[in-house]
Amino acid sequence: MRIELEKRPQLSQLYGLLSPLLALLLTLIAGAIMFLLLGKDPLGSLDALLVEPLLDPWSLNELAKKAAPLILIGVGLAVCYRSNNWNIGAEGQYSIGAILGSAIPVYFYDWQSPLVLPLMLVLGALGGALYASIPALLKTHFNTNEILTSLMLTYIAQLFLDWLTRGPWRNPDGHGFYGTRDFSPDQVLPAIWDDVITAHWGFVFAIIVAVLMWFMMRYTLKGFEVVVLGQSDRAGRFAGFSAKKMVWFGFLLSGALAGLGGISEVSGSIGHLQPDISPSYGFTAIIVAFLGRLNPLGIIASGLVLALTYIGGEAAQLSIGISDKVTRVFQGLLLFFVLSCDTLIYYKIRIVWARSRTHVEAAS
């Protein structure tokens, strides 16, 4: 006996719409079982993780802050993945974007100008794009697997960030703490609405970018090119599209948005550059992209859902005494069920019963 996956001749649009909801339901069930095995009340734990943060205005502002980089990175990855290019190194591009964007506050700390913050954001996006160009170059010129190269470059970027903030860029007046000096007011991304919506403008950027990418994918020739080349290089060549150019486009776009997310987080939420600037936003954004069905508008919703797991996980550590690793497991379960449900949409399981050898010999 062997189990095979047979491609379905026709895809169900209904199942495609219900797949993320089914994945969420299965994740909740698996999460309840996980909490039960940890000796916690399953319903109470899920309530602390996913419901209580929605009842507090402060938590809602924190939710928007954490959703901003997830949406920005997730949208870029979605376009890249739909073009059949697999950027797994958004976490590294996020770090390099934060580094390059923070170079202005580090080297020109006293520069006070309305141009400072826009220039920081541009440099952040540029840093992420340049770092993403490395796996793009290796793939287009040396046929290197972009999954491996982009992933390995992530660890280089994180170690480089750690070295900078503990060494050359370390605040000399930091009293033993690692990180750069705090950014000046002109170098900090402001709140959307002081005292009411304290989430920074990175969340607004994320929504605008998601809408623009949705428009591009749905109504422009470039979006059509992404879809065609993502489904078939051969069909794309017949249409006059270049697969190599699409590799560059997908990686540069996703890297730029990851870098923009990095500098937005550092400038808006942290206020200075430090060794730890991300609770794995770049990797979590992969879950965000697939949970949102690689649709920029869907990614807005999925980004908020995954941000909720971060906020709820931090609160649950205090209220029910769980480890922060539980949040990672919960996110991993969500990715597992999202991919599993998507697989069953495209393929059906077929069990093949192999005839015994003696039976085959008798028949011959």
mmCIF file of N, CA, C and O in Angstrom, residues 213-245:
data_model
loop_
_atom_site.group_PDB
_atom_site.id
_atom_site.type_symbol
_atom_site.label_atom_id
_atom_site.label_comp_id
_atom_site.label_asym_id
_atom_site.label_seq_id
_atom_site.Cartn_x
_atom_site.Cartn_y
_atom_site.Cartn_z
ATOM 1 N N MET A 213 -0.525 47.116 -3.746
ATOM 2 C CA MET A 213 -0.114 45.831 -4.304
ATOM 3 C C MET A 213 -1.315 45.031 -4.801
ATOM 4 O O MET A 213 -1.234 44.327 -5.808
ATOM 5 N N TRP A 214 -2.449 45.150 -4.091
ATOM 6 C CA TRP A 214 -3.671 44.493 -4.572
ATOM 7 C C TRP A 214 -4.083 45.076 -5.921
ATOM 8 O O TRP A 214 -4.430 44.332 -6.846
ATOM 9 N N PHE A 215 -4.036 46.404 -6.049
ATOM 10 C CA PHE A 215 -4.383 47.048 -7.314
ATOM 11 C C PHE A 215 -3.429 46.603 -8.417
ATOM 12 O O PHE A 215 -3.853 46.313 -9.550
ATOM 13 N N MET A 216 -2.134 46.560 -8.104
ATOM 14 C CA MET A 216 -1.152 46.134 -9.104
ATOM 15 C C MET A 216 -1.419 44.710 -9.583
ATOM 16 O O MET A 216 -1.422 44.432 -10.790
ATOM 17 N N MET A 217 -1.655 43.798 -8.629
ATOM 18 C CA MET A 217 -1.866 42.403 -9.004
ATOM 19 C C MET A 217 -3.158 42.200 -9.790
ATOM 20 O O MET A 217 -3.249 41.301 -10.627
ATOM 21 N N ARG A 218 -4.152 43.021 -9.541
ATOM 22 C CA ARG A 218 -5.463 42.799 -10.148
ATOM 23 C C ARG A 218 -5.661 43.563 -11.452
ATOM 24 O O ARG A 218 -6.344 43.075 -12.357
ATOM 25 N N TYR A 219 -5.050 44.751 -11.574
ATOM 26 C CA TYR A 219 -5.428 45.616 -12.688
ATOM 27 C C TYR A 219 -4.264 46.044 -13.585
ATOM 28 O O TYR A 219 -4.505 46.806 -14.526
ATOM 29 N N THR A 220 -3.053 45.634 -13.320
ATOM 30 C CA THR A 220 -1.935 46.110 -14.139
ATOM 31 C C THR A 220 -1.262 44.967 -14.890
ATOM 32 O O THR A 220 -1.408 43.795 -14.534
ATOM 33 N N LEU A 221 -0.522 45.346 -15.918
ATOM 34 C CA LEU A 221 0.215 44.363 -16.707
ATOM 35 C C LEU A 221 1.276 43.672 -15.864
ATOM 36 O O LEU A 221 1.519 42.467 -16.028
ATOM 37 N N LYS A 222 1.910 44.403 -14.954
ATOM 38 C CA LYS A 222 2.931 43.788 -14.109
ATOM 39 C C LYS A 222 2.323 42.696 -13.229
ATOM 40 O O LYS A 222 2.920 41.632 -13.044
ATOM 41 N N GLY A 223 1.141 42.925 -12.704
ATOM 42 C CA GLY A 223 0.474 41.894 -11.925
ATOM 43 C C GLY A 223 0.152 40.670 -12.760
ATOM 44 O O GLY A 223 0.307 39.528 -12.298
ATOM 45 N N PHE A 224 -0.293 40.896 -13.992
ATOM 46 C CA PHE A 224 -0.563 39.779 -14.900
ATOM 47 C C PHE A 224 0.724 39.008 -15.194
ATOM 48 O O PHE A 224 0.734 37.773 -15.244
ATOM 49 N N GLU A 225 1.818 39.738 -15.354
ATOM 50 C CA GLU A 225 3.117 39.104 -15.604
ATOM 51 C C GLU A 225 3.538 38.232 -14.415
ATOM 52 O O GLU A 225 4.041 37.116 -14.599
ATOM 53 N N VAL A 226 3.312 38.738 -13.206
ATOM 54 C CA VAL A 226 3.640 37.963 -12.010
ATOM 55 C C VAL A 226 2.878 36.648 -11.998
ATOM 56 O O VAL A 226 3.448 35.572 -11.753
ATOM 57 N N VAL A 227 1.581 36.700 -12.273
ATOM 58 C CA VAL A 227 0.736 35.503 -12.231
ATOM 59 C C VAL A 227 1.130 34.514 -13.319
ATOM 60 O O VAL A 227 1.264 33.308 -13.069
ATOM 61 N N VAL A 228 1.346 35.006 -14.534
ATOM 62 C CA VAL A 228 1.660 34.116 -15.661
ATOM 63 C C VAL A 228 2.991 33.414 -15.433
ATOM 64 O O VAL A 228 3.101 32.186 -15.560
ATOM 65 N N LEU A 229 4.032 34.169 -15.092
ATOM 66 C CA LEU A 229 5.340 33.554 -14.868
ATOM 67 C C LEU A 229 5.333 32.653 -13.640
ATOM 68 O O LEU A 229 6.054 31.652 -13.587
ATOM 69 N N GLY A 230 4.513 32.997 -12.662
ATOM 70 C CA GLY A 230 4.418 32.148 -11.485
ATOM 71 C C GLY A 230 3.798 30.801 -11.783
ATOM 72 O O GLY A 230 4.146 29.797 -11.151
ATOM 73 N N GLN A 231 2.908 30.764 -12.755
ATOM 74 C CA GLN A 231 2.252 29.505 -13.111
ATOM 75 C C GLN A 231 3.036 28.712 -14.138
ATOM 76 O O GLN A 231 3.040 27.482 -14.107
ATOM 77 N N SER A 232 3.716 29.412 -15.052
ATOM 78 C CA SER A 232 4.457 28.692 -16.093
ATOM 79 C C SER A 232 5.476 29.615 -16.744
ATOM 80 O O SER A 232 5.091 30.626 -17.360
ATOM 81 N N ASP A 233 6.758 29.270 -16.611
ATOM 82 C CA ASP A 233 7.806 30.041 -17.294
ATOM 83 C C ASP A 233 7.624 29.987 -18.803
ATOM 84 O O ASP A 233 7.839 30.983 -19.511
ATOM 85 N N ARG A 234 7.216 28.825 -19.290
ATOM 86 C CA ARG A 234 7.074 28.641 -20.746
ATOM 87 C C ARG A 234 5.971 29.547 -21.305
ATOM 88 O O ARG A 234 6.146 30.190 -22.330
ATOM 89 N N ALA A 235 4.842 29.591 -20.596
ATOM 90 C CA ALA A 235 3.762 30.480 -21.034
ATOM 91 C C ALA A 235 4.200 31.935 -20.969
ATOM 92 O O ALA A 235 3.846 32.738 -21.841
ATOM 93 N N GLY A 236 4.985 32.272 -19.945
ATOM 94 C CA GLY A 236 5.482 33.631 -19.832
ATOM 95 C C GLY A 236 6.402 34.017 -20.975
ATOM 96 O O GLY A 236 6.340 35.142 -21.473
ATOM 97 N N ARG A 237 7.238 33.073 -21.395
ATOM 98 C CA ARG A 237 8.134 33.362 -22.522
ATOM 99 C C ARG A 237 7.338 33.598 -23.804
ATOM 100 O O ARG A 237 7.682 34.471 -24.602
ATOM 101 N N PHE A 238 6.274 32.820 -24.010
ATOM 102 C CA PHE A 238 5.430 33.030 -25.189
ATOM 103 C C PHE A 238 4.774 34.409 -25.158
ATOM 104 O O PHE A 238 4.511 35.005 -26.209
ATOM 105 N N ALA A 239 4.491 34.897 -23.939
ATOM 106 C CA ALA A 239 3.869 36.218 -23.803
ATOM 107 C C ALA A 239 4.894 37.347 -23.856
ATOM 108 O O ALA A 239 4.522 38.519 -23.804
ATOM 109 N N GLY A 240 6.178 37.005 -23.950
ATOM 110 C CA GLY A 240 7.217 38.012 -24.027
ATOM 111 C C GLY A 240 7.744 38.490 -22.694
ATOM 112 O O GLY A 240 8.419 39.522 -22.623
ATOM 113 N N PHE A 241 7.465 37.720 -21.638
ATOM 114 C CA PHE A 241 7.932 38.093 -20.305
ATOM 115 C C PHE A 241 9.260 37.404 -20.009
ATOM 116 O O PHE A 241 9.532 36.314 -20.508
ATOM 117 N N SER A 242 10.064 38.032 -19.154
ATOM 118 C CA SER A 242 11.373 37.503 -18.798
ATOM 119 C C SER A 242 11.339 36.930 -17.387
ATOM 120 O O SER A 242 11.035 37.647 -16.422
ATOM 121 N N ALA A 243 11.657 35.649 -17.268
ATOM 122 C CA ALA A 243 11.672 35.003 -15.959
ATOM 123 C C ALA A 243 12.793 35.585 -15.083
ATOM 124 O O ALA A 243 12.619 35.746 -13.873
ATOM 125 N N LYS A 244 13.932 35.907 -15.674
ATOM 126 C CA LYS A 244 15.040 36.462 -14.897
ATOM 127 C C LYS A 244 14.692 37.841 -14.338
ATOM 128 O O LYS A 244 14.995 38.153 -13.185
ATOM 129 N N LYS A 245 14.060 38.659 -15.155
ATOM 130 C CA LYS A 245 13.660 39.973 -14.662
ATOM 131 C C LYS A 245 12.641 39.847 -13.539
ATOM 132 O O LYS A 245 12.626 40.648 -12.597
#
